[in-house]
Short mmCIF file of C-alpha atoms in Angstrom, two decimals:
data_model
loop_
_atom_site.label_atom_id
_atom_site.label_comp_id
_atom_site.label_asym_id
_atom_site.label_seq_id
_atom_site.Cartn_x
_atom_site.Cartn_y
_atom_site.Cartn_z
CA UNK M 1 20.68 22.40 24.16
CA UNK M 2 23.56 23.55 26.43
CA UNK M 3 25.88 26.36 25.22
CA UNK M 4 29.14 25.14 24.51
CA UNK M 5 31.92 27.31 25.57
CA UNK M 6 35.19 27.45 24.38
CA UNK M 7 38.47 27.43 26.20
CA UNK M 8 39.20 30.78 27.64
CA UNK M 9 42.62 32.25 28.13
CA UNK M 10 42.99 35.54 30.66
CA UNK M 11 45.86 37.40 30.14
CA UNK M 12 47.32 39.14 33.24
CA UNK M 13 48.52 42.71 32.94
CA UNK M 14 52.57 43.38 33.54
CA UNK M 15 52.94 45.10 36.80
CA UNK M 16 54.78 47.92 35.22
CA UNK M 17 51.38 48.83 33.45
CA UNK M 18 49.55 48.62 36.82
CA UNK M 19 51.39 51.53 39.08
CA UNK M 20 49.76 51.24 42.55
CA UNK M 21 47.09 49.12 41.04
CA UNK M 22 48.38 45.45 40.71
CA UNK M 23 46.12 44.01 43.00
CA UNK M 24 43.18 45.63 41.73
CA UNK M 25 43.86 44.72 38.23
CA UNK M 26 44.49 41.01 39.14
CA UNK M 27 41.55 41.19 40.90
CA UNK M 28 38.90 42.06 38.12
CA UNK M 29 40.46 39.59 36.08
CA UNK M 30 40.16 36.74 38.47
CA UNK M 31 36.41 37.92 39.27
CA UNK M 32 35.66 37.24 35.46
CA UNK M 33 37.58 34.13 35.32
CA UNK M 34 35.58 32.99 38.72
CA UNK M 35 32.12 33.83 36.82
CA UNK M 36 33.15 32.08 33.81
CA UNK M 37 33.90 29.00 35.53
CA UNK M 38 30.73 29.07 37.19
CA UNK M 39 28.96 29.04 33.89
CA UNK M 40 30.95 26.04 32.88
CA UNK M 41 33.87 27.49 30.74
CA UNK M 42 37.33 26.25 30.81
CA UNK M 43 39.77 29.13 32.09
CA UNK M 44 43.43 29.32 32.16
CA UNK M 45 45.59 32.09 33.03
CA UNK M 46 48.92 33.47 31.51
CA UNK M 47 51.12 36.60 32.49
CA UNK M 48 51.76 39.49 29.88
CA UNK M 49 55.51 38.83 30.09
CA UNK M 50 55.26 35.41 28.72
CA UNK M 51 53.66 36.75 25.51
CA UNK M 52 56.33 39.19 25.56
CA UNK M 53 59.22 36.74 25.71
CA UNK M 54 57.62 34.55 23.16
CA UNK M 55 57.22 31.77 25.68
CA UNK M 56 53.42 31.32 25.04
CA UNK M 57 52.28 29.04 22.27
CA UNK M 58 48.61 29.66 20.94
CA UNK M 59 46.46 26.35 21.93
CA UNK M 60 43.93 25.62 19.13
CA UNK M 61 41.36 24.79 21.86
CA UNK M 62 41.50 28.57 22.75
CA UNK M 63 38.46 30.39 21.13
CA UNK M 64 38.33 33.62 23.28
CA UNK M 65 41.23 35.63 25.05
CA UNK M 66 40.54 38.19 27.55
CA UNK M 67 43.53 40.33 27.86
CA UNK M 68 44.73 43.05 29.98
CA UNK M 69 47.96 43.39 28.07
CA UNK M 70 49.62 46.71 26.79
CA UNK M 71 53.08 46.23 25.66
CA UNK M 72 53.84 46.29 21.74
CA UNK M 73 55.41 42.70 22.03
CA UNK M 74 52.41 41.13 23.66
CA UNK M 75 49.90 42.83 21.36
CA UNK M 76 51.97 41.40 18.36
CA UNK M 77 51.34 37.92 19.66
CA UNK M 78 47.58 38.75 20.05
CA UNK M 79 47.22 40.14 16.81
CA UNK M 80 48.67 36.79 15.54
CA UNK M 81 45.76 35.02 17.41
CA UNK M 82 43.31 37.48 15.87
CA UNK M 83 44.39 36.28 12.38
CA UNK M 84 43.89 32.74 13.78
CA UNK M 85 40.06 33.42 14.29
CA UNK M 86 40.55 33.98 18.15
CA UNK M 87 38.35 36.48 19.80
CA UNK M 88 40.39 39.04 21.79
CA UNK M 89 38.86 41.60 24.28
CA UNK M 90 39.71 44.11 24.13
CA UNK M 91 40.89 43.85 20.29
CA UNK M 92 44.41 44.62 19.48
CA UNK M 93 43.32 47.62 16.99
CA UNK M 94 41.50 49.38 19.95
CA UNK M 95 44.18 48.83 22.63
CA UNK M 96 46.73 50.62 20.17
CA UNK M 97 44.48 53.61 19.99
CA UNK M 98 43.87 53.66 23.79
CA UNK M 99 47.89 53.62 24.07
CA UNK M 100 47.84 56.76 22.77
CA UNK M 101 46.34 59.83 24.34
CA UNK M 102 46.62 62.04 21.26
CA UNK M 103 44.71 59.40 19.32
CA UNK M 104 41.78 59.52 22.00
CA UNK M 105 42.17 63.16 21.98
CA UNK M 106 41.58 63.55 18.52
CA UNK M 107 38.78 61.16 18.10
CA UNK M 108 36.97 63.29 21.16
CA UNK M 109 37.63 66.58 19.49
CA UNK M 110 36.60 65.25 15.72
CA UNK M 111 33.42 63.75 17.01
CA UNK M 112 32.55 66.82 19.50
CA UNK M 113 32.84 64.47 22.56
CA UNK M 114 33.51 66.75 25.56
CA UNK M 115 36.94 66.96 26.70
CA UNK M 116 39.27 69.66 28.15
CA UNK M 117 40.29 72.47 25.87
CA UNK M 118 43.75 72.58 24.72
CA UNK M 119 46.12 74.65 26.94
CA UNK M 120 46.53 78.28 26.21
CA UNK M 121 47.70 80.07 29.76
CA UNK M 122 47.38 79.55 33.63
CA UNK M 123 47.01 76.04 35.05
CA UNK M 124 47.24 73.18 32.98
CA UNK M 125 48.37 69.63 32.24
CA UNK M 126 50.97 68.06 30.35
CA UNK M 127 50.39 64.29 29.44
CA UNK M 128 53.08 62.08 27.56
CA UNK M 129 51.22 60.53 24.33
CA UNK M 130 51.90 56.87 26.25
CA UNK M 131 52.93 55.72 29.66
CA UNK M 132 51.91 57.22 33.03
CA UNK M 133 53.78 60.66 32.65
CA UNK M 134 50.93 63.05 33.59
CA UNK M 135 51.98 66.26 35.28
CA UNK M 136 50.12 69.45 36.53
CA UNK M 137 51.57 72.80 35.82
CA UNK M 138 50.46 75.43 38.14
CA UNK M 139 51.57 78.35 35.75
CA UNK M 140 53.13 79.05 32.09
CA UNK M 141 56.62 78.57 33.58
CA UNK M 142 56.21 75.34 34.98
CA UNK M 143 54.30 74.27 31.66
CA UNK M 144 57.26 75.25 29.60
CA UNK M 145 59.83 73.68 32.01
CA UNK M 146 57.64 70.18 31.70
CA UNK M 147 57.14 70.39 28.31
CA UNK M 148 60.97 69.62 27.68
CA UNK M 149 60.75 66.78 29.76
CA UNK M 150 57.73 64.87 28.59
CA UNK M 151 57.84 62.84 25.81
CA UNK M 152 55.34 63.58 22.64
CA UNK M 153 53.04 65.77 25.26
CA UNK M 154 49.45 66.84 24.98
CA UNK M 155 48.91 69.98 26.66
CA UNK M 156 45.33 70.73 28.12
CA UNK M 157 43.88 73.33 30.25
CA UNK M 158 42.73 72.54 33.89
CA UNK M 159 39.06 71.94 34.35
CA UNK M 160 37.64 72.90 37.63
CA UNK M 161 34.50 70.77 38.74
CA UNK M 162 33.93 67.43 40.31
CA UNK M 163 36.11 64.51 39.39
CA UNK M 164 33.79 61.34 38.39
CA UNK M 165 35.19 57.79 37.56
CA UNK M 166 33.59 55.95 34.83
CA UNK M 167 33.53 52.46 33.87
CA UNK M 168 31.86 50.29 31.14
CA UNK M 169 31.33 47.25 29.12
CA UNK M 170 29.89 47.87 25.71
CA UNK M 171 26.91 49.79 26.16
CA UNK M 172 26.69 49.08 30.13
CA UNK M 173 27.72 52.08 31.91
CA UNK M 174 28.82 51.81 35.71
CA UNK M 175 28.88 55.34 37.33
CA UNK M 176 26.63 57.38 39.61
CA UNK M 177 23.43 57.78 38.74
CA UNK M 178 23.42 61.50 38.29
CA UNK M 179 26.46 61.35 35.41
CA UNK M 180 24.04 60.00 32.76
CA UNK M 181 25.61 62.15 29.94
CA UNK M 182 29.05 61.37 30.83
CA UNK M 183 28.20 57.60 30.30
CA UNK M 184 26.38 58.09 27.00
CA UNK M 185 29.55 59.92 25.77
CA UNK M 186 32.00 57.55 27.08
CA UNK M 187 29.96 54.78 25.50
CA UNK M 188 30.00 56.62 22.26
CA UNK M 189 33.91 57.18 22.15
CA UNK M 190 34.15 53.42 22.89
CA UNK M 191 32.21 52.66 19.95
CA UNK M 192 34.58 54.74 17.62
CA UNK M 193 37.55 53.46 19.00
CA UNK M 194 35.92 49.87 18.89
CA UNK M 195 36.84 48.79 22.58
CA UNK M 196 34.51 46.72 24.83
CA UNK M 197 35.84 47.15 28.14
CA UNK M 198 36.73 50.45 29.31
CA UNK M 199 36.99 53.45 31.89
CA UNK M 200 38.33 56.71 32.63
CA UNK M 201 37.81 60.07 34.03
CA UNK M 202 35.55 63.08 33.71
CA UNK M 203 35.18 66.43 35.33
CA UNK M 204 31.55 67.77 35.75
CA UNK M 205 31.44 71.43 36.11
CA UNK M 206 29.31 73.40 38.29
CA UNK M 207 26.95 74.18 35.64
CA UNK M 208 26.42 70.31 34.62
CA UNK M 209 28.90 70.59 31.55
CA UNK M 210 31.74 67.83 31.58
CA UNK M 211 34.94 67.33 30.02
CA UNK M 212 36.30 63.48 29.48
CA UNK M 213 40.08 63.86 30.69
CA UNK M 214 41.27 60.14 30.65
CA UNK M 215 40.12 57.31 28.37
CA UNK M 216 41.66 53.84 28.98
CA UNK M 217 41.39 49.78 28.43
CA UNK M 218 40.53 47.53 31.05
CA UNK M 219 40.37 49.50 34.37
CA UNK M 220 40.28 47.82 37.58
CA UNK M 221 36.35 48.08 38.22
CA UNK M 222 37.17 48.33 42.15
CA UNK M 223 34.18 50.11 42.61
CA UNK M 224 31.85 47.50 40.77
CA UNK M 225 33.78 44.69 40.65
CA UNK M 226 30.94 41.94 40.88
CA UNK M 227 28.58 43.66 38.68
CA UNK M 228 31.58 44.29 35.91
CA UNK M 229 32.75 40.72 35.88
CA UNK M 230 28.97 39.34 35.13
CA UNK M 231 28.63 42.06 32.63
CA UNK M 232 32.19 40.97 30.85
CA UNK M 233 30.95 37.40 30.98
CA UNK M 234 27.81 38.23 29.24
CA UNK M 235 29.84 39.48 26.24
CA UNK M 236 30.52 35.89 25.12
#
């Protein structure tokens, strides 16, 4: 018998959460929507701002929500949908964790997932717990100055090496084949967070060791959009 797919709602991320990536973020959302349509699903789109402004009402026919939303008000609306039995991908709890760099950092350290050491001296990075405020400090003086300007900062050492972007859908990992261990660590972190669609950045040192320096929900998948869209569809 044919599979009967529920109505699927696609929530577009507010532009303020997509600095320099509005078109890329929208492109992966639309690619997923197009793939779902090809499989016979009923797909509708809504902007995050409508959820924030309470201009959206949950349709009883909606069974799955693919959401790129990040704001507190939008997540509250999606949490209500979860309480009504709707599947939300990514789920609200996992987005709450990813919205806090400190929470993700704590999970990595407590579970021995490689990340950058805490800052001690020399060059380093200062990152706001939430938002996009990330700054490089070349020395202790700059670090001290930036620390006064950044909200609830996370301070980490600068890691020398090759920067690698990674993307994942559940346990399916998208990245150059040379960095399998990065993928395994990222997938393990995703399971700990409870997130299914994720991405981030890692630094691979010259000796082959690595540090995951950024982890976030719903990346743009710009390097593997078609493949990622197909994998995301398979989650349903």
